[in-house]
Amino acid sequence: VVNNSVEYQYATAVGMMEDVGGNIRYYGADPNNYVSFNNELWRIIGVFNDIDDGNGNKGTRIKIARNESIGDYAWDSNDVNEWSTATLQTYLNGTYLNGLTSEAQGMVGNAKWNLGGSSTYQGLYAADYYTFERGTTVYSGRSTEWTGKIALMYPSDYMYAGDLSKCSKDGYNWDTDKTNCRDTSWLKNTSTTQWTLTPYSRFSNFVFSVYYSGYVNSNNDVTYSNASRPVLYLASTVEITGGEGTSENPFTLN
């Protein structure tokens, strides 16, 4: 599949693709990527390479997202786009994490999350976001990395979850072709706007969001309340032990 001059390998029979970083991801409107975690339905974003646990130990890790938002929260009630001190980060890695079952808590691994942002929001495709997210473009004084357990999806996660063989639009224009763009991404939410982890580097208080209509934009103040979908990397020792990945028979973990 070629999207904006970038060639990708797709395994269409199983709804999987390889991104520009060599990571394997699930894509499509509803692939069989459901997994039972914390006695809830979560979904596997993909299998990612060279994930650092914060101590320099790198490995291949499974990345999952909760199937549904946990509710609407401010990204940061203090109006600062710094994830390391954000009120949503504090909640997710405190109250929320502590509320998971003990089994689930034991499966969550520390990971180094990239906090690179962008000073523009137009003309960006999945590969562009992937590069920006791993870069060092941030508002003055902001962190470029954070180590912790629970965060949010990236814009690239949302876009790579779509079918790039059908969607030829940049992220800002995904809503102009909902059928082939937004509606082919299993990470969509057609009823509310979802937060992402990526800051808008031109301003001190904006981050990128995925709007319910399908497009990706940076014009979202961190004090607004938007859908918050926990995302995490499973510990490297966690294995898939059963299931078929369907919502009725999700993968099981051990």
PDB file of N, CA, C and O in Angstrom, residues 114-178:
ATOM      1  N   ASN A 114       7.501   9.026  24.034  1.00  0.00           N
ATOM      2  CA  ASN A 114       7.997  10.198  23.309  1.00  0.00           C
ATOM      3  C   ASN A 114       6.967  11.316  23.337  1.00  0.00           C
ATOM      4  O   ASN A 114       5.774  11.077  23.119  1.00  0.00           O
ATOM      5  N   LEU A 115       7.420  12.531  23.594  1.00  0.00           N
ATOM      6  CA  LEU A 115       6.531  13.673  23.742  1.00  0.00           C
ATOM      7  C   LEU A 115       6.768  14.751  22.687  1.00  0.00           C
ATOM      8  O   LEU A 115       6.372  15.903  22.861  1.00  0.00           O
ATOM      9  N   GLY A 116       7.422  14.381  21.591  1.00  0.00           N
ATOM     10  CA  GLY A 116       7.654  15.343  20.526  1.00  0.00           C
ATOM     11  C   GLY A 116       6.350  15.826  19.923  1.00  0.00           C
ATOM     12  O   GLY A 116       5.369  15.078  19.835  1.00  0.00           O
ATOM     13  N   GLY A 117       6.349  17.098  19.490  1.00  0.00           N
ATOM     14  CA  GLY A 117       5.143  17.680  18.929  1.00  0.00           C
ATOM     15  C   GLY A 117       5.374  18.274  17.561  1.00  0.00           C
ATOM     16  O   GLY A 117       6.372  17.980  16.895  1.00  0.00           O
ATOM     17  N   SER A 118       4.464  19.112  17.157  1.00  0.00           N
ATOM     18  CA  SER A 118       4.535  19.747  15.844  1.00  0.00           C
ATOM     19  C   SER A 118       4.051  21.183  15.951  1.00  0.00           C
ATOM     20  O   SER A 118       3.188  21.504  16.771  1.00  0.00           O
ATOM     21  N   SER A 119       4.604  22.049  15.111  1.00  0.00           N
ATOM     22  CA  SER A 119       4.195  23.450  15.070  1.00  0.00           C
ATOM     23  C   SER A 119       3.172  23.691  13.964  1.00  0.00           C
ATOM     24  O   SER A 119       2.750  24.826  13.754  1.00  0.00           O
ATOM     25  N   THR A 120       2.778  22.638  13.273  1.00  0.00           N
ATOM     26  CA  THR A 120       1.749  22.746  12.246  1.00  0.00           C
ATOM     27  C   THR A 120       0.766  21.600  12.392  1.00  0.00           C
ATOM     28  O   THR A 120       1.064  20.591  13.034  1.00  0.00           O
ATOM     29  N   TYR A 121      -0.404  21.752  11.837  1.00  0.00           N
ATOM     30  CA  TYR A 121      -1.421  20.715  11.948  1.00  0.00           C
ATOM     31  C   TYR A 121      -2.011  20.344  10.595  1.00  0.00           C
ATOM     32  O   TYR A 121      -2.866  19.457  10.507  1.00  0.00           O
ATOM     33  N   GLN A 122      -1.583  20.996   9.538  1.00  0.00           N
ATOM     34  CA  GLN A 122      -2.098  20.716   8.212  1.00  0.00           C
ATOM     35  C   GLN A 122      -1.064  19.963   7.378  1.00  0.00           C
ATOM     36  O   GLN A 122       0.145  20.133   7.552  1.00  0.00           O
ATOM     37  N   GLY A 123      -1.558  19.131   6.486  1.00  0.00           N
ATOM     38  CA  GLY A 123      -0.680  18.415   5.579  1.00  0.00           C
ATOM     39  C   GLY A 123       0.110  17.289   6.208  1.00  0.00           C
ATOM     40  O   GLY A 123       1.109  16.845   5.644  1.00  0.00           O
ATOM     41  N   LEU A 124      -0.317  16.811   7.364  1.00  0.00           N
ATOM     42  CA  LEU A 124       0.416  15.756   8.074  1.00  0.00           C
ATOM     43  C   LEU A 124      -0.271  14.406   7.890  1.00  0.00           C
ATOM     44  O   LEU A 124      -1.462  14.253   8.175  1.00  0.00           O
ATOM     45  N   TYR A 125       0.493  13.435   7.434  1.00  0.00           N
ATOM     46  CA  TYR A 125       0.014  12.067   7.257  1.00  0.00           C
ATOM     47  C   TYR A 125       0.549  11.205   8.404  1.00  0.00           C
ATOM     48  O   TYR A 125       1.301  11.676   9.261  1.00  0.00           O
ATOM     49  N   ALA A 126       0.158   9.937   8.406  1.00  0.00           N
ATOM     50  CA  ALA A 126       0.536   9.043   9.504  1.00  0.00           C
ATOM     51  C   ALA A 126       2.040   9.014   9.729  1.00  0.00           C
ATOM     52  O   ALA A 126       2.518   9.112  10.865  1.00  0.00           O
ATOM     53  N   ALA A 127       2.812   8.897   8.643  1.00  0.00           N
ATOM     54  CA  ALA A 127       4.277   8.827   8.768  1.00  0.00           C
ATOM     55  C   ALA A 127       4.849  10.125   9.315  1.00  0.00           C
ATOM     56  O   ALA A 127       5.844  10.122  10.051  1.00  0.00           O
ATOM     57  N   ASP A 128       4.225  11.263   8.953  1.00  0.00           N
ATOM     58  CA  ASP A 128       4.694  12.561   9.464  1.00  0.00           C
ATOM     59  C   ASP A 128       4.493  12.644  10.966  1.00  0.00           C
ATOM     60  O   ASP A 128       5.389  13.074  11.704  1.00  0.00           O
ATOM     61  N   TYR A 129       3.315  12.253  11.431  1.00  0.00           N
ATOM     62  CA  TYR A 129       3.054  12.275  12.866  1.00  0.00           C
ATOM     63  C   TYR A 129       4.003  11.335  13.604  1.00  0.00           C
ATOM     64  O   TYR A 129       4.527  11.681  14.661  1.00  0.00           O
ATOM     65  N   TYR A 130       4.217  10.158  13.045  1.00  0.00           N
ATOM     66  CA  TYR A 130       5.106   9.188  13.691  1.00  0.00           C
ATOM     67  C   TYR A 130       6.493   9.796  13.906  1.00  0.00           C
ATOM     68  O   TYR A 130       7.112   9.632  14.970  1.00  0.00           O
ATOM     69  N   THR A 131       6.966  10.539  12.910  1.00  0.00           N
ATOM     70  CA  THR A 131       8.285  11.178  13.011  1.00  0.00           C
ATOM     71  C   THR A 131       8.276  12.313  14.028  1.00  0.00           C
ATOM     72  O   THR A 131       9.182  12.418  14.868  1.00  0.00           O
ATOM     73  N   PHE A 132       7.258  13.180  13.977  1.00  0.00           N
ATOM     74  CA  PHE A 132       7.168  14.296  14.920  1.00  0.00           C
ATOM     75  C   PHE A 132       7.085  13.818  16.365  1.00  0.00           C
ATOM     76  O   PHE A 132       7.721  14.374  17.260  1.00  0.00           O
ATOM     77  N   GLU A 133       6.305  12.779  16.581  1.00  0.00           N
ATOM     78  CA  GLU A 133       6.109  12.258  17.941  1.00  0.00           C
ATOM     79  C   GLU A 133       7.424  11.807  18.565  1.00  0.00           C
ATOM     80  O   GLU A 133       7.599  11.917  19.782  1.00  0.00           O
ATOM     81  N   ARG A 134       8.326  11.354  17.741  1.00  0.00           N
ATOM     82  CA  ARG A 134       9.624  10.863  18.221  1.00  0.00           C
ATOM     83  C   ARG A 134      10.727  11.896  18.078  1.00  0.00           C
ATOM     84  O   ARG A 134      11.904  11.589  18.263  1.00  0.00           O
ATOM     85  N   GLY A 135      10.343  13.129  17.794  1.00  0.00           N
ATOM     86  CA  GLY A 135      11.300  14.210  17.648  1.00  0.00           C
ATOM     87  C   GLY A 135      11.451  15.024  18.921  1.00  0.00           C
ATOM     88  O   GLY A 135      11.030  14.618  20.005  1.00  0.00           O
ATOM     89  N   THR A 136      12.039  16.199  18.780  1.00  0.00           N
ATOM     90  CA  THR A 136      12.312  17.054  19.939  1.00  0.00           C
ATOM     91  C   THR A 136      11.682  18.438  19.805  1.00  0.00           C
ATOM     92  O   THR A 136      12.047  19.364  20.530  1.00  0.00           O
ATOM     93  N   THR A 137      10.721  18.573  18.889  1.00  0.00           N
ATOM     94  CA  THR A 137      10.040  19.852  18.717  1.00  0.00           C
ATOM     95  C   THR A 137       8.961  20.002  19.784  1.00  0.00           C
ATOM     96  O   THR A 137       7.939  19.324  19.742  1.00  0.00           O
ATOM     97  N   VAL A 138       9.213  20.881  20.744  1.00  0.00           N
ATOM     98  CA  VAL A 138       8.261  21.118  21.827  1.00  0.00           C
ATOM     99  C   VAL A 138       8.248  22.612  22.156  1.00  0.00           C
ATOM    100  O   VAL A 138       9.140  23.358  21.749  1.00  0.00           O
ATOM    101  N   TYR A 139       7.247  23.030  22.893  1.00  0.00           N
ATOM    102  CA  TYR A 139       7.229  24.397  23.388  1.00  0.00           C
ATOM    103  C   TYR A 139       8.393  24.567  24.367  1.00  0.00           C
ATOM    104  O   TYR A 139       8.778  23.630  25.057  1.00  0.00           O
ATOM    105  N   SER A 140       8.944  25.757  24.433  1.00  0.00           N
ATOM    106  CA  SER A 140      10.135  26.020  25.238  1.00  0.00           C
ATOM    107  C   SER A 140      10.016  25.461  26.661  1.00  0.00           C
ATOM    108  O   SER A 140       9.056  25.750  27.384  1.00  0.00           O
ATOM    109  N   GLY A 141      10.985  24.638  27.035  1.00  0.00           N
ATOM    110  CA  GLY A 141      11.022  24.094  28.392  1.00  0.00           C
ATOM    111  C   GLY A 141      10.275  22.806  28.599  1.00  0.00           C
ATOM    112  O   GLY A 141      10.382  22.191  29.673  1.00  0.00           O
ATOM    113  N   ARG A 142       9.524  22.349  27.582  1.00  0.00           N
ATOM    114  CA  ARG A 142       8.740  21.127  27.738  1.00  0.00           C
ATOM    115  C   ARG A 142       9.623  19.888  27.588  1.00  0.00           C
ATOM    116  O   ARG A 142      10.643  19.886  26.918  1.00  0.00           O
ATOM    117  N   SER A 143       9.198  18.794  28.195  1.00  0.00           N
ATOM    118  CA  SER A 143       9.919  17.528  28.108  1.00  0.00           C
ATOM    119  C   SER A 143       9.725  16.892  26.733  1.00  0.00           C
ATOM    120  O   SER A 143       8.682  17.069  26.098  1.00  0.00           O
ATOM    121  N   THR A 144      10.729  16.146  26.299  1.00  0.00           N
ATOM    122  CA  THR A 144      10.619  15.402  25.041  1.00  0.00           C
ATOM    123  C   THR A 144      10.390  13.917  25.288  1.00  0.00           C
ATOM    124  O   THR A 144      10.083  13.175  24.360  1.00  0.00           O
ATOM    125  N   GLU A 145      10.508  13.484  26.557  1.00  0.00           N
ATOM    126  CA  GLU A 145      10.261  12.093  26.931  1.00  0.00           C
ATOM    127  C   GLU A 145       9.663  12.044  28.325  1.00  0.00           C
ATOM    128  O   GLU A 145       9.886  12.947  29.143  1.00  0.00           O
ATOM    129  N   TRP A 146       8.941  10.973  28.587  1.00  0.00           N
ATOM    130  CA  TRP A 146       8.385  10.746  29.923  1.00  0.00           C
ATOM    131  C   TRP A 146       8.347   9.248  30.162  1.00  0.00           C
ATOM    132  O   TRP A 146       7.972   8.471  29.277  1.00  0.00           O
ATOM    133  N   THR A 147       8.739   8.813  31.335  1.00  0.00           N
ATOM    134  CA  THR A 147       8.690   7.399  31.675  1.00  0.00           C
ATOM    135  C   THR A 147       7.565   7.151  32.669  1.00  0.00           C
ATOM    136  O   THR A 147       7.488   7.794  33.717  1.00  0.00           O
ATOM    137  N   GLY A 148       6.704   6.236  32.321  1.00  0.00           N
ATOM    138  CA  GLY A 148       5.580   5.913  33.183  1.00  0.00           C
ATOM    139  C   GLY A 148       4.802   4.742  32.626  1.00  0.00           C
ATOM    140  O   GLY A 148       5.242   4.087  31.671  1.00  0.00           O
ATOM    141  N   LYS A 149       3.643   4.480  33.175  1.00  0.00           N
ATOM    142  CA  LYS A 149       2.893   3.276  32.816  1.00  0.00           C
ATOM    143  C   LYS A 149       1.695   3.527  31.908  1.00  0.00           C
ATOM    144  O   LYS A 149       1.434   2.747  30.989  1.00  0.00           O
ATOM    145  N   ILE A 150       0.947   4.577  32.157  1.00  0.00           N
ATOM    146  CA  ILE A 150      -0.279   4.781  31.382  1.00  0.00           C
ATOM    147  C   ILE A 150      -0.264   6.169  30.746  1.00  0.00           C
ATOM    148  O   ILE A 150       0.024   7.167  31.402  1.00  0.00           O
ATOM    149  N   ALA A 151      -0.587   6.219  29.472  1.00  0.00           N
ATOM    150  CA  ALA A 151      -0.630   7.492  28.758  1.00  0.00           C
ATOM    151  C   ALA A 151      -1.854   7.489  27.831  1.00  0.00           C
ATOM    152  O   ALA A 151      -2.899   6.930  28.177  1.00  0.00           O
ATOM    153  N   LEU A 152      -1.704   8.102  26.672  1.00  0.00           N
ATOM    154  CA  LEU A 152      -2.790   8.236  25.709  1.00  0.00           C
ATOM    155  C   LEU A 152      -2.288   7.807  24.335  1.00  0.00           C
ATOM    156  O   LEU A 152      -1.094   7.622  24.133  1.00  0.00           O
ATOM    157  N   MET A 153      -3.189   7.688  23.394  1.00  0.00           N
ATOM    158  CA  MET A 153      -2.774   7.353  22.040  1.00  0.00           C
ATOM    159  C   MET A 153      -2.107   8.559  21.374  1.00  0.00           C
ATOM    160  O   MET A 153      -2.286   9.704  21.781  1.00  0.00           O
ATOM    161  N   TYR A 154      -1.330   8.249  20.350  1.00  0.00           N
ATOM    162  CA  TYR A 154      -0.736   9.279  19.507  1.00  0.00           C
ATOM    163  C   TYR A 154      -1.631   9.521  18.290  1.00  0.00           C
ATOM    164  O   TYR A 154      -2.415   8.632  17.911  1.00  0.00           O
ATOM    165  N   PRO A 155      -1.493  10.673  17.638  1.00  0.00           N
ATOM    166  CA  PRO A 155      -2.191  10.860  16.363  1.00  0.00           C
ATOM    167  C   PRO A 155      -1.858   9.761  15.360  1.00  0.00           C
ATOM    168  O   PRO A 155      -2.731   9.291  14.625  1.00  0.00           O
ATOM    169  N   SER A 156      -0.597   9.327  15.340  1.00  0.00           N
ATOM    170  CA  SER A 156      -0.215   8.266  14.400  1.00  0.00           C
ATOM    171  C   SER A 156      -0.919   6.953  14.710  1.00  0.00           C
ATOM    172  O   SER A 156      -1.214   6.170  13.789  1.00  0.00           O
ATOM    173  N   ASP A 157      -1.206   6.675  15.983  1.00  0.00           N
ATOM    174  CA  ASP A 157      -1.945   5.464  16.327  1.00  0.00           C
ATOM    175  C   ASP A 157      -3.319   5.478  15.670  1.00  0.00           C
ATOM    176  O   ASP A 157      -3.764   4.478  15.092  1.00  0.00           O
ATOM    177  N   TYR A 158      -3.992   6.603  15.776  1.00  0.00           N
ATOM    178  CA  TYR A 158      -5.326   6.745  15.188  1.00  0.00           C
ATOM    179  C   TYR A 158      -5.277   6.603  13.675  1.00  0.00           C
ATOM    180  O   TYR A 158      -6.103   5.892  13.080  1.00  0.00           O
ATOM    181  N   MET A 159      -4.295   7.236  13.043  1.00  0.00           N
ATOM    182  CA  MET A 159      -4.243   7.215  11.586  1.00  0.00           C
ATOM    183  C   MET A 159      -3.777   5.875  11.044  1.00  0.00           C
ATOM    184  O   MET A 159      -4.300   5.385  10.041  1.00  0.00           O
ATOM    185  N   TYR A 160      -2.808   5.244  11.698  1.00  0.00           N
ATOM    186  CA  TYR A 160      -2.373   3.923  11.254  1.00  0.00           C
ATOM    187  C   TYR A 160      -3.446   2.864  11.502  1.00  0.00           C
ATOM    188  O   TYR A 160      -3.423   1.798  10.884  1.00  0.00           O
ATOM    189  N   ALA A 161      -4.375   3.126  12.401  1.00  0.00           N
ATOM    190  CA  ALA A 161      -5.485   2.200  12.623  1.00  0.00           C
ATOM    191  C   ALA A 161      -6.496   2.254  11.496  1.00  0.00           C
ATOM    192  O   ALA A 161      -7.379   1.402  11.400  1.00  0.00           O
ATOM    193  N   GLY A 162      -6.382   3.263  10.624  1.00  0.00           N
ATOM    194  CA  GLY A 162      -7.241   3.366   9.455  1.00  0.00           C
ATOM    195  C   GLY A 162      -6.661   2.604   8.280  1.00  0.00           C
ATOM    196  O   GLY A 162      -5.507   2.178   8.293  1.00  0.00           O
ATOM    197  N   ASP A 163      -7.457   2.450   7.256  1.00  0.00           N
ATOM    198  CA  ASP A 163      -7.032   1.725   6.059  1.00  0.00           C
ATOM    199  C   ASP A 163      -6.429   2.713   5.068  1.00  0.00           C
ATOM    200  O   ASP A 163      -7.144   3.408   4.345  1.00  0.00           O
ATOM    201  N   LEU A 164      -5.113   2.774   5.030  1.00  0.00           N
ATOM    202  CA  LEU A 164      -4.427   3.741   4.179  1.00  0.00           C
ATOM    203  C   LEU A 164      -4.469   3.366   2.705  1.00  0.00           C
ATOM    204  O   LEU A 164      -4.035   4.148   1.856  1.00  0.00           O
ATOM    205  N   SER A 165      -5.005   2.203   2.395  1.00  0.00           N
ATOM    206  CA  SER A 165      -5.227   1.865   0.991  1.00  0.00           C
ATOM    207  C   SER A 165      -6.478   2.556   0.454  1.00  0.00           C
ATOM    208  O   SER A 165      -6.655   2.686  -0.755  1.00  0.00           O
ATOM    209  N   LYS A 166      -7.330   3.016   1.374  1.00  0.00           N
ATOM    210  CA  LYS A 166      -8.561   3.702   0.995  1.00  0.00           C
ATOM    211  C   LYS A 166      -8.500   5.195   1.261  1.00  0.00           C
ATOM    212  O   LYS A 166      -9.088   5.990   0.526  1.00  0.00           O
ATOM    213  N   CYS A 167      -7.804   5.583   2.334  1.00  0.00           N
ATOM    214  CA  CYS A 167      -7.768   6.986   2.746  1.00  0.00           C
ATOM    215  C   CYS A 167      -6.519   7.678   2.216  1.00  0.00           C
ATOM    216  O   CYS A 167      -5.400   7.315   2.585  1.00  0.00           O
ATOM    217  N   SER A 168      -6.699   8.684   1.381  1.00  0.00           N
ATOM    218  CA  SER A 168      -5.573   9.417   0.807  1.00  0.00           C
ATOM    219  C   SER A 168      -5.436  10.822   1.377  1.00  0.00           C
ATOM    220  O   SER A 168      -4.616  11.602   0.917  1.00  0.00           O
ATOM    221  N   LYS A 169      -6.221  11.142   2.403  1.00  0.00           N
ATOM    222  CA  LYS A 169      -6.228  12.486   2.979  1.00  0.00           C
ATOM    223  C   LYS A 169      -5.199  12.633   4.095  1.00  0.00           C
ATOM    224  O   LYS A 169      -4.864  11.675   4.777  1.00  0.00           O
ATOM    225  N   ASP A 170      -4.712  13.875   4.302  1.00  0.00           N
ATOM    226  CA  ASP A 170      -3.921  14.160   5.485  1.00  0.00           C
ATOM    227  C   ASP A 170      -4.856  14.206   6.687  1.00  0.00           C
ATOM    228  O   ASP A 170      -6.075  14.327   6.539  1.00  0.00           O
ATOM    229  N   GLY A 171      -4.295  14.097   7.899  1.00  0.00           N
ATOM    230  CA  GLY A 171      -5.109  13.977   9.096  1.00  0.00           C
ATOM    231  C   GLY A 171      -6.100  15.101   9.301  1.00  0.00           C
ATOM    232  O   GLY A 171      -7.218  14.874   9.777  1.00  0.00           O
ATOM    233  N   TYR A 172      -5.724  16.314   8.907  1.00  0.00           N
ATOM    234  CA  TYR A 172      -6.602  17.466   9.097  1.00  0.00           C
ATOM    235  C   TYR A 172      -7.835  17.381   8.205  1.00  0.00           C
ATOM    236  O   TYR A 172      -8.844  18.032   8.480  1.00  0.00           O
ATOM    237  N   ASN A 173      -7.779  16.569   7.169  1.00  0.00           N
ATOM    238  CA  ASN A 173      -8.890  16.464   6.217  1.00  0.00           C
ATOM    239  C   ASN A 173      -9.575  15.105   6.232  1.00  0.00           C
ATOM    240  O   ASN A 173     -10.323  14.780   5.314  1.00  0.00           O
ATOM    241  N   TRP A 174      -9.323  14.330   7.268  1.00  0.00           N
ATOM    242  CA  TRP A 174      -9.982  13.022   7.339  1.00  0.00           C
ATOM    243  C   TRP A 174     -11.502  13.143   7.393  1.00  0.00           C
ATOM    244  O   TRP A 174     -12.200  12.241   6.960  1.00  0.00           O
ATOM    245  N   ASP A 175     -12.017  14.243   7.910  1.00  0.00           N
ATOM    246  CA  ASP A 175     -13.464  14.393   7.993  1.00  0.00           C
ATOM    247  C   ASP A 175     -14.097  14.704   6.645  1.00  0.00           C
ATOM    248  O   ASP A 175     -15.320  14.657   6.506  1.00  0.00           O
ATOM    249  N   THR A 176     -13.298  15.020   5.631  1.00  0.00           N
ATOM    250  CA  THR A 176     -13.848  15.284   4.301  1.00  0.00           C
ATOM    251  C   THR A 176     -14.108  13.997   3.531  1.00  0.00           C
ATOM    252  O   THR A 176     -14.699  14.022   2.456  1.00  0.00           O
ATOM    253  N   ASP A 177     -13.640  12.889   4.059  1.00  0.00           N
ATOM    254  CA  ASP A 177     -13.897  11.574   3.460  1.00  0.00           C
ATOM    255  C   ASP A 177     -14.069  10.560   4.585  1.00  0.00           C
ATOM    256  O   ASP A 177     -13.262   9.658   4.765  1.00  0.00           O
ATOM    257  N   LYS A 178     -15.142  10.744   5.340  1.00  0.00           N
ATOM    258  CA  LYS A 178     -15.355   9.917   6.530  1.00  0.00           C
ATOM    259  C   LYS A 178     -15.409   8.428   6.198  1.00  0.00           C
ATOM    260  O   LYS A 178     -14.902   7.588   6.935  1.00  0.00           O
TER     261      LYS A 178
END
